[in-house]
Tab-separated table of C-alpha atoms in Angstrom:
chain	number	residue	atom	x	y	z
A	1	MET	CA	-4.096	-1.612	-24.246
A	2	CYS	CA	-6.944	-3.965	-25.123
A	3	GLY	CA	-5.643	-7.329	-23.895
A	4	THR	CA	-6.204	-9.235	-20.685
A	5	SER	CA	-4.955	-8.250	-17.249
A	6	GLU	CA	-2.464	-11.115	-17.223
A	7	GLU	CA	-1.084	-10.131	-20.642
A	8	LEU	CA	-0.591	-6.513	-19.575
A	9	PHE	CA	1.204	-7.270	-16.302
A	10	ASP	CA	3.289	-10.023	-17.904
A	11	PHE	CA	4.379	-7.428	-20.468
A	12	ILE	CA	5.467	-5.060	-17.684
A	13	ALA	CA	7.231	-7.835	-15.754
A	14	THR	CA	9.057	-8.952	-18.918
A	15	GLY	CA	10.301	-5.388	-19.391
A	16	LEU	CA	11.507	-5.322	-15.788
A	17	ALA	CA	13.325	-8.631	-16.261
A	18	LYS	CA	15.125	-7.324	-19.364
A	19	PHE	CA	16.085	-4.158	-17.498
A	20	ALA	CA	17.457	-6.108	-14.537
A	21	GLU	CA	19.515	-8.306	-16.880
A	22	LYS	CA	21.388	-5.235	-18.165
A	23	GLU	CA	23.071	-4.784	-14.780
A	24	ALA	CA	25.122	-7.915	-15.551
A	25	GLY	CA	26.188	-8.514	-11.970
A	26	LYS	CA	27.201	-4.908	-11.252
A	27	PHE	CA	24.562	-4.514	-8.558
A	28	HIS	CA	24.218	-6.904	-5.626
A	29	LEU	CA	21.749	-6.884	-2.759
A	30	PRO	CA	22.761	-8.121	0.694
A	31	GLN	CA	21.916	-11.739	1.500
A	32	GLY	CA	18.219	-12.297	2.096
A	33	ARG	CA	17.188	-8.867	0.886
A	34	GLN	CA	14.529	-8.564	-1.786
A	35	ARG	CA	14.606	-5.852	-4.429
A	36	GLU	CA	11.901	-3.228	-3.925
A	37	ILE	CA	10.366	-1.067	-6.622
A	38	GLY	CA	8.040	1.892	-6.950
A	39	PHE	CA	5.086	1.293	-9.261
A	40	THR	CA	3.866	4.404	-11.070
A	41	PHE	CA	0.279	3.685	-12.106
A	42	SER	CA	-1.501	6.602	-13.744
A	43	PHE	CA	-5.089	5.386	-13.553
A	44	PRO	CA	-7.798	5.898	-10.917
A	45	VAL	CA	-7.392	3.505	-7.992
A	46	LYS	CA	-8.896	3.168	-4.553
A	47	GLN	CA	-5.650	3.163	-2.610
A	48	THR	CA	-5.984	1.413	0.722
A	49	SER	CA	-2.304	1.535	1.674
A	50	ILE	CA	0.991	2.701	0.228
A	51	ASP	CA	1.572	-0.695	-1.407
A	52	SER	CA	-1.920	-1.691	-2.538
A	53	GLY	CA	-4.706	-0.197	-4.601
A	54	VAL	CA	-7.772	-1.419	-6.463
A	55	LEU	CA	-8.296	-0.224	-10.033
A	56	ILE	CA	-11.520	1.765	-10.314
A	57	LYS	CA	-11.530	2.050	-14.111
A	58	TRP	CA	-9.234	2.363	-17.079
A	59	THR	CA	-8.800	5.689	-18.884
A	60	LYS	CA	-6.759	7.048	-21.835
A	61	GLY	CA	-8.063	4.452	-24.271
A	62	PHE	CA	-7.097	1.426	-22.181
A	63	SER	CA	-9.664	-1.380	-22.099
A	64	VAL	CA	-7.876	-4.267	-20.389
A	65	SER	CA	-10.221	-7.029	-19.266
A	66	GLY	CA	-10.139	-8.578	-15.830
A	67	THR	CA	-8.366	-5.791	-13.927
A	68	ALA	CA	-11.131	-3.485	-12.648
A	69	GLY	CA	-11.807	-4.265	-8.992
A	70	LYS	CA	-8.435	-5.989	-8.544
A	71	ASP	CA	-5.370	-4.886	-6.575
A	72	VAL	CA	-2.932	-3.791	-9.285
A	73	VAL	CA	0.051	-4.307	-6.990
A	74	ALA	CA	-0.942	-7.936	-6.496
A	75	CYS	CA	-1.319	-8.253	-10.291
A	76	LEU	CA	2.234	-6.993	-10.836
A	77	ASN	CA	3.736	-8.999	-7.965
A	78	GLU	CA	2.172	-12.172	-9.379
A	79	ALA	CA	3.482	-11.362	-12.859
A	80	MET	CA	6.986	-10.813	-11.461
A	81	GLU	CA	6.789	-14.192	-9.743
A	82	ARG	CA	5.829	-15.791	-13.059
A	83	GLN	CA	8.963	-14.218	-14.560
A	84	GLY	CA	11.108	-15.496	-11.713
A	85	LEU	CA	11.877	-11.975	-10.481
A	86	ASP	CA	12.698	-11.588	-6.793
A	87	MET	CA	11.058	-8.174	-6.475
A	88	ARG	CA	8.154	-6.605	-4.617
A	89	VAL	CA	6.272	-3.342	-5.000
A	90	SER	CA	6.852	-1.260	-1.874
A	91	ALA	CA	5.048	1.858	-3.126
A	92	LEU	CA	2.104	2.290	-5.502
A	93	VAL	CA	2.233	5.847	-6.783
A	94	ASN	CA	0.016	7.865	-9.060
A	95	ASP	CA	2.117	9.680	-11.656
A	96	THR	CA	1.167	13.099	-10.292
A	97	VAL	CA	2.074	12.071	-6.735
A	98	GLY	CA	5.384	10.682	-7.977
A	99	THR	CA	6.096	13.935	-9.796
A	100	LEU	CA	5.298	15.966	-6.677
A	101	ALA	CA	7.443	13.724	-4.460
A	102	GLY	CA	10.377	13.810	-6.870
A	103	ALA	CA	10.250	17.583	-7.281
A	104	ARG	CA	9.659	18.322	-3.603
A	105	TYR	CA	12.675	16.222	-2.676
A	106	TRP	CA	14.789	19.014	-4.185
A	107	ASP	CA	12.520	22.002	-3.623
A	108	GLU	CA	10.225	22.435	-0.617
A	109	ASP	CA	8.277	25.177	-2.387
A	110	VAL	CA	6.642	22.578	-4.667
A	111	MET	CA	2.929	22.471	-3.765
A	112	VAL	CA	1.286	21.172	-6.954
A	113	ALA	CA	2.160	18.569	-9.578
A	114	VAL	CA	0.477	18.308	-12.966
A	115	ILE	CA	0.706	15.762	-15.755
A	116	LEU	CA	-0.025	17.017	-19.257
A	117	GLY	CA	0.694	14.157	-21.611
A	118	THR	CA	-1.401	11.441	-23.241
A	119	GLY	CA	-3.766	11.943	-20.330
A	120	THR	CA	-3.858	14.541	-17.579
A	121	ASN	CA	-4.088	14.738	-13.809
A	122	ALA	CA	-3.024	16.930	-10.906
A	123	CYS	CA	-2.310	16.612	-7.204
A	124	TYR	CA	-1.438	19.062	-4.457
A	125	VAL	CA	-0.379	19.365	-0.825
A	126	GLU	CA	-3.398	19.802	1.438
A	127	GLN	CA	-3.908	20.573	5.123
A	128	MET	CA	-5.459	17.470	6.707
A	129	ASP	CA	-7.795	19.660	8.760
A	130	ALA	CA	-9.410	20.694	5.461
A	131	ILE	CA	-10.492	17.110	4.645
A	132	PRO	CA	-13.707	16.235	6.542
A	133	LYS	CA	-13.800	12.729	5.023
A	134	LEU	CA	-10.371	11.792	6.327
A	135	GLN	CA	-10.613	9.742	9.489
A	136	GLY	CA	-7.885	8.166	11.600
A	137	ASN	CA	-4.311	9.139	12.347
A	138	LYS	CA	-2.917	12.351	10.987
A	139	SER	CA	0.563	12.688	9.595
A	140	PRO	CA	3.127	14.460	11.818
A	141	SER	CA	3.210	17.387	9.379
A	142	GLY	CA	-0.581	17.745	9.381
A	143	ARG	CA	-0.503	17.623	5.590
A	144	THR	CA	-1.166	15.038	2.919
A	145	ILE	CA	-1.361	14.824	-0.861
A	146	ILE	CA	-4.686	14.978	-2.675
A	147	ASN	CA	-4.813	13.212	-6.030
A	148	THR	CA	-7.603	15.117	-7.777
A	149	GLU	CA	-8.079	12.831	-10.826
A	150	TRP	CA	-9.116	16.058	-12.527
A	151	GLY	CA	-9.296	14.408	-15.937
A	152	ALA	CA	-12.661	13.030	-14.777
A	153	PHE	CA	-14.143	16.496	-14.164
A	154	SER	CA	-17.034	16.392	-16.606
A	155	LYS	CA	-19.593	19.041	-15.650
A	156	GLY	CA	-19.830	22.665	-16.690
A	157	LEU	CA	-17.332	22.579	-19.557
A	158	PRO	CA	-18.476	24.322	-22.757
A	159	LEU	CA	-18.300	21.688	-25.495
A	160	THR	CA	-18.474	21.874	-29.273
A	161	GLU	CA	-20.230	19.401	-31.557
A	162	PHE	CA	-16.797	17.916	-32.255
A	163	ASP	CA	-16.181	17.259	-28.551
A	164	ARG	CA	-19.596	15.647	-28.139
A	165	ASP	CA	-19.213	13.450	-31.221
A	166	MET	CA	-15.742	12.312	-30.158
A	167	ASP	CA	-16.982	11.557	-26.651
A	168	ALA	CA	-19.961	9.578	-27.974
A	169	ALA	CA	-17.626	7.437	-30.106
A	170	SER	CA	-15.146	6.817	-27.265
A	171	ILE	CA	-14.905	3.701	-25.091
A	172	ASN	CA	-16.043	5.764	-22.060
A	173	PRO	CA	-18.829	8.143	-23.209
A	174	GLY	CA	-19.681	10.894	-20.736
A	175	GLU	CA	-16.494	10.353	-18.730
A	176	GLN	CA	-13.087	12.094	-18.565
A	177	ILE	CA	-14.465	15.167	-20.367
A	178	TYR	CA	-11.817	17.564	-19.020
A	179	GLU	CA	-9.117	15.119	-20.134
A	180	LYS	CA	-10.744	14.872	-23.561
A	181	THR	CA	-10.507	18.644	-24.056
A	182	ILE	CA	-6.918	19.233	-22.870
A	183	SER	CA	-4.764	16.103	-23.172
A	184	GLY	CA	-2.517	14.743	-25.879
A	185	MET	CA	-4.560	11.693	-26.739
A	186	TYR	CA	-7.486	13.779	-27.957
A	187	LEU	CA	-6.296	17.129	-29.367
A	188	GLY	CA	-5.335	15.678	-32.753
A	189	GLU	CA	-8.642	13.826	-33.033
A	190	ILE	CA	-10.626	17.017	-32.360
A	191	VAL	CA	-8.629	18.788	-35.091
A	192	ARG	CA	-9.306	15.884	-37.477
A	193	ARG	CA	-13.044	16.108	-36.861
A	194	VAL	CA	-13.046	19.847	-37.493
A	195	LEU	CA	-11.049	19.449	-40.722
A	196	LEU	CA	-13.327	16.630	-41.892
A	197	LYS	CA	-16.415	18.796	-41.530
A	198	MET	CA	-14.687	21.699	-43.306
A	199	ALA	CA	-13.706	19.317	-46.107
A	200	GLU	CA	-17.214	17.900	-46.416
A	201	GLU	CA	-19.171	21.147	-46.160
A	202	GLY	CA	-16.666	23.756	-47.311
A	203	ALA	CA	-14.496	21.852	-49.800
A	204	LEU	CA	-11.400	22.766	-47.799
A	205	PHE	CA	-9.303	20.267	-49.751
A	206	GLY	CA	-11.185	20.409	-53.050
A	207	ASN	CA	-14.259	18.580	-54.256
A	208	SER	CA	-13.359	15.177	-52.847
A	209	VAL	CA	-12.859	14.180	-49.221
A	210	PRO	CA	-9.865	11.883	-48.651
A	211	GLU	CA	-10.992	8.558	-47.199
A	212	LYS	CA	-8.186	8.455	-44.621
A	213	LEU	CA	-9.382	11.740	-43.113
A	214	SER	CA	-12.517	9.884	-41.992
A	215	MET	CA	-10.510	7.414	-39.896
A	216	PRO	CA	-10.707	8.153	-36.146
A	217	PHE	CA	-7.374	9.091	-34.547
A	218	VAL	CA	-5.477	8.968	-37.854
A	219	LEU	CA	-4.344	12.531	-37.071
A	220	ARG	CA	-2.587	12.539	-33.718
A	221	THR	CA	-1.318	15.311	-31.465
A	222	PRO	CA	2.364	14.864	-32.514
A	223	HIS	CA	1.201	15.531	-36.103
A	224	ILE	CA	-0.520	18.810	-35.231
A	225	CYS	CA	2.464	19.767	-33.083
A	226	ALA	CA	4.800	19.182	-36.030
A	227	MET	CA	2.563	21.229	-38.316
A	228	GLN	CA	2.537	24.132	-35.877
A	229	GLN	CA	6.333	24.130	-35.845
A	230	ASP	CA	6.402	24.800	-39.617
A	231	TYR	CA	7.359	28.454	-40.092
A	232	SER	CA	8.211	28.232	-43.810
A	233	GLU	CA	6.468	30.495	-46.305
A	234	ASP	CA	4.873	27.642	-48.253
A	235	LEU	CA	4.129	25.511	-45.156
A	236	GLN	CA	5.692	22.546	-46.887
A	237	ALA	CA	5.894	20.439	-43.711
A	238	VAL	CA	2.162	20.997	-43.144
A	239	GLY	CA	1.436	19.808	-46.670
A	240	SER	CA	3.649	16.751	-46.258
A	241	THR	CA	2.063	15.790	-42.951
A	242	LEU	CA	-1.458	16.138	-44.330
A	243	TYR	CA	-0.578	14.012	-47.343
A	244	ASP	CA	1.391	11.323	-45.499
A	245	VAL	CA	-0.995	10.962	-42.582
A	246	ALA	CA	-4.429	11.675	-44.053
A	247	GLY	CA	-3.926	11.419	-47.814
A	248	VAL	CA	-4.799	15.089	-48.233
A	249	GLU	CA	-3.643	17.203	-51.176
A	250	SER	CA	-3.641	20.798	-49.944
A	251	SER	CA	-3.184	24.306	-51.288
A	252	LEU	CA	-1.272	26.979	-49.351
A	253	LYS	CA	-4.586	28.606	-48.456
A	254	ALA	CA	-5.880	25.306	-47.031
A	255	ARG	CA	-2.658	24.775	-45.070
A	256	LYS	CA	-3.047	28.161	-43.426
A	257	VAL	CA	-6.577	27.216	-42.400
A	258	VAL	CA	-5.300	23.920	-40.971
A	259	ILE	CA	-2.734	25.785	-38.862
A	260	GLU	CA	-5.452	28.103	-37.577
A	261	VAL	CA	-7.638	25.134	-36.609
A	262	CYS	CA	-4.703	23.457	-34.811
A	263	ASP	CA	-3.926	26.666	-32.939
A	264	THR	CA	-7.550	27.179	-31.910
A	265	ILE	CA	-7.922	23.694	-30.426
A	266	VAL	CA	-4.495	23.786	-28.752
A	267	LYS	CA	-5.079	27.254	-27.340
A	268	ARG	CA	-8.347	26.137	-25.792
A	269	GLY	CA	-6.646	23.075	-24.298
A	270	GLY	CA	-3.753	25.056	-22.860
A	271	ARG	CA	-6.009	27.714	-21.380
A	272	LEU	CA	-8.315	25.134	-19.780
A	273	ALA	CA	-5.265	23.419	-18.269
A	274	GLY	CA	-4.021	26.765	-16.955
A	275	ALA	CA	-7.427	27.416	-15.398
A	276	GLY	CA	-7.214	24.075	-13.591
A	277	ILE	CA	-3.814	24.962	-12.159
A	278	VAL	CA	-5.088	28.338	-10.933
A	279	SER	CA	-8.122	26.748	-9.276
A	280	ILE	CA	-5.880	24.440	-7.235
A	281	LEU	CA	-3.603	27.308	-6.216
A	282	GLN	CA	-6.635	29.329	-5.120
A	283	LYS	CA	-7.918	26.381	-3.072
A	284	ILE	CA	-4.559	26.004	-1.285
A	285	ASP	CA	-4.411	29.755	-0.678
A	286	GLU	CA	-7.893	29.768	0.880
A	287	ASP	CA	-7.079	26.814	3.158
A	288	SER	CA	-3.835	28.432	4.323
A	289	ASN	CA	-5.321	31.907	4.883
A	290	GLY	CA	-3.421	33.545	2.060
A	291	ALA	CA	-0.049	31.933	2.708
A	292	ILE	CA	0.487	30.751	-0.860
A	293	PHE	CA	0.278	33.775	-3.131
A	294	GLY	CA	2.557	35.829	-0.926
A	295	LYS	CA	5.612	33.651	-1.529
A	296	ARG	CA	7.318	31.485	-4.113
A	297	THR	CA	5.095	28.538	-5.041
A	298	VAL	CA	6.197	25.859	-7.496
A	299	VAL	CA	4.025	23.773	-9.825
A	300	ALA	CA	5.948	20.686	-10.973
A	301	MET	CA	4.969	19.752	-14.518
A	302	ASP	CA	5.589	16.525	-16.397
A	303	GLY	CA	4.257	14.948	-19.575
A	304	GLY	CA	5.186	14.927	-23.250
A	305	LEU	CA	2.458	17.351	-24.295
A	306	TYR	CA	3.800	20.087	-22.023
A	307	GLU	CA	7.421	19.194	-22.776
A	308	HIS	CA	7.281	19.073	-26.572
A	309	TYR	CA	4.371	21.292	-27.698
A	310	THR	CA	5.763	24.824	-27.530
A	311	GLN	CA	2.509	26.636	-28.309
A	312	TYR	CA	0.516	24.571	-25.821
A	313	ARG	CA	3.051	25.292	-23.084
A	314	ARG	CA	2.905	29.012	-23.840
A	315	TYR	CA	-0.901	29.053	-23.641
A	316	VAL	CA	-0.799	27.314	-20.239
A	317	HIS	CA	1.577	29.952	-18.869
A	318	GLU	CA	-0.381	32.837	-20.402
A	319	ALA	CA	-3.637	31.601	-18.862
A	320	VAL	CA	-2.088	31.293	-15.393
A	321	THR	CA	-0.686	34.836	-15.638
A	322	GLU	CA	-3.956	36.236	-16.944
A	323	LEU	CA	-6.126	34.594	-14.282
A	324	LEU	CA	-3.873	35.351	-11.304
A	325	GLY	CA	-2.761	38.787	-12.438
A	326	THR	CA	0.777	39.921	-13.135
A	327	GLU	CA	1.837	40.574	-9.537
A	328	ILE	CA	0.619	37.316	-7.970
A	329	SER	CA	1.726	35.190	-10.915
A	330	LYS	CA	5.323	36.384	-10.408
A	331	ASN	CA	5.448	34.130	-7.333
A	332	VAL	CA	4.110	31.080	-9.190
A	333	VAL	CA	6.842	29.041	-10.863
A	334	ILE	CA	5.887	26.307	-13.327
A	335	GLU	CA	8.848	23.949	-13.664
A	336	HIS	CA	9.234	21.061	-16.048
A	337	THR	CA	10.223	17.952	-14.073
A	338	LYS	CA	11.264	15.405	-16.684
A	339	ASP	CA	10.548	11.778	-15.711
A	340	GLY	CA	9.488	13.111	-12.336
A	341	SER	CA	6.897	10.416	-11.719
A	342	GLY	CA	9.437	7.583	-12.019
A	343	ILE	CA	12.028	9.307	-9.865
A	344	GLY	CA	9.416	10.178	-7.248
A	345	ALA	CA	8.115	6.599	-7.183
A	346	ALA	CA	11.662	5.330	-6.578
A	347	LEU	CA	12.115	7.791	-3.695
A	348	LEU	CA	8.805	6.768	-2.133
A	349	ALA	CA	9.641	3.085	-2.562
A	350	SER	CA	12.930	3.678	-0.766
A	351	ALA	CA	11.190	5.629	2.007
A	352	ASN	CA	8.763	2.738	2.510
A	353	SER	CA	11.378	-0.027	2.410
A	354	LYS	CA	10.822	-2.859	4.863
A	355	PHE	CA	14.611	-3.153	5.216
A	356	ASP	CA	16.971	-0.912	7.148
A	357	HIS	CA	19.025	1.335	4.893
A	358	ASP	CA	22.776	1.445	5.269
A	359	TYR	CA	24.035	4.241	3.054
């Protein structure tokens, strides 16, 4: 995450080489045909064609030198050449676009795709007539996909002192604020900062403050997820997690407070994510003169945060229902599409193959 561009893409190409070796001769391409792959790349790029795109900036804690301003497809193709791999990238796909493509392949009612994992993003199907900036040829369907990069939305969000302090200490202060309030990389860190202040000013864990609790990102979202799954009377799993991860000795009373803090931060994150989903649905509905809310509309969802964090998932659904109202929300289906971005990238790579298919 903090190496050089060459190191990162060599790492990816090495993984590809190991994967290809596992086939052990079971898969053979016709003579003269090169293997084509879809490249899911979940960072902001200026995409000039389906198989090229220049990295605008890293997000989600990545700080790889020498990549910004470069074509990431060229970076990967060069790395594959260094590994002796006869492959080329035929489709560069954002993870949200891949998720939408993979889900829509099976279900034409899919109109939105959302990633809620380490980071977050969303895309949706848009009428090309609604995009004044878009010049040139239109697609036969008159529609295209808009990658919103909504994690970068940074204005108008109500922030706490804990959000502001975390942002100031991050590698990209003032950026990705929406992502920093709703995604998996940051929820645990916000909880840690709240608990640290309660320990320092309210003696939450006794008279001393454990040194490990002062370490940024020592408490991660999987930890708070695990604590919220503890339904025992003595909250033993909460106590064990606090001790193992942050060196905290806790009473039952303190553990209950910790659970309440976790729930508060996670509820806010889930509700903000739900609000983002509703805003996209409302935009599509306005552009299509009310054609969305009157029929079944599917939001394809991928990402470990949504998949594994039960309470977070529930808060997302509750917010969507609350904001749309019971009747309209009945038509909105949020479906988990596991590994959707990879499957969608493979489909798009196949669709953009430079070879004729013979199935």
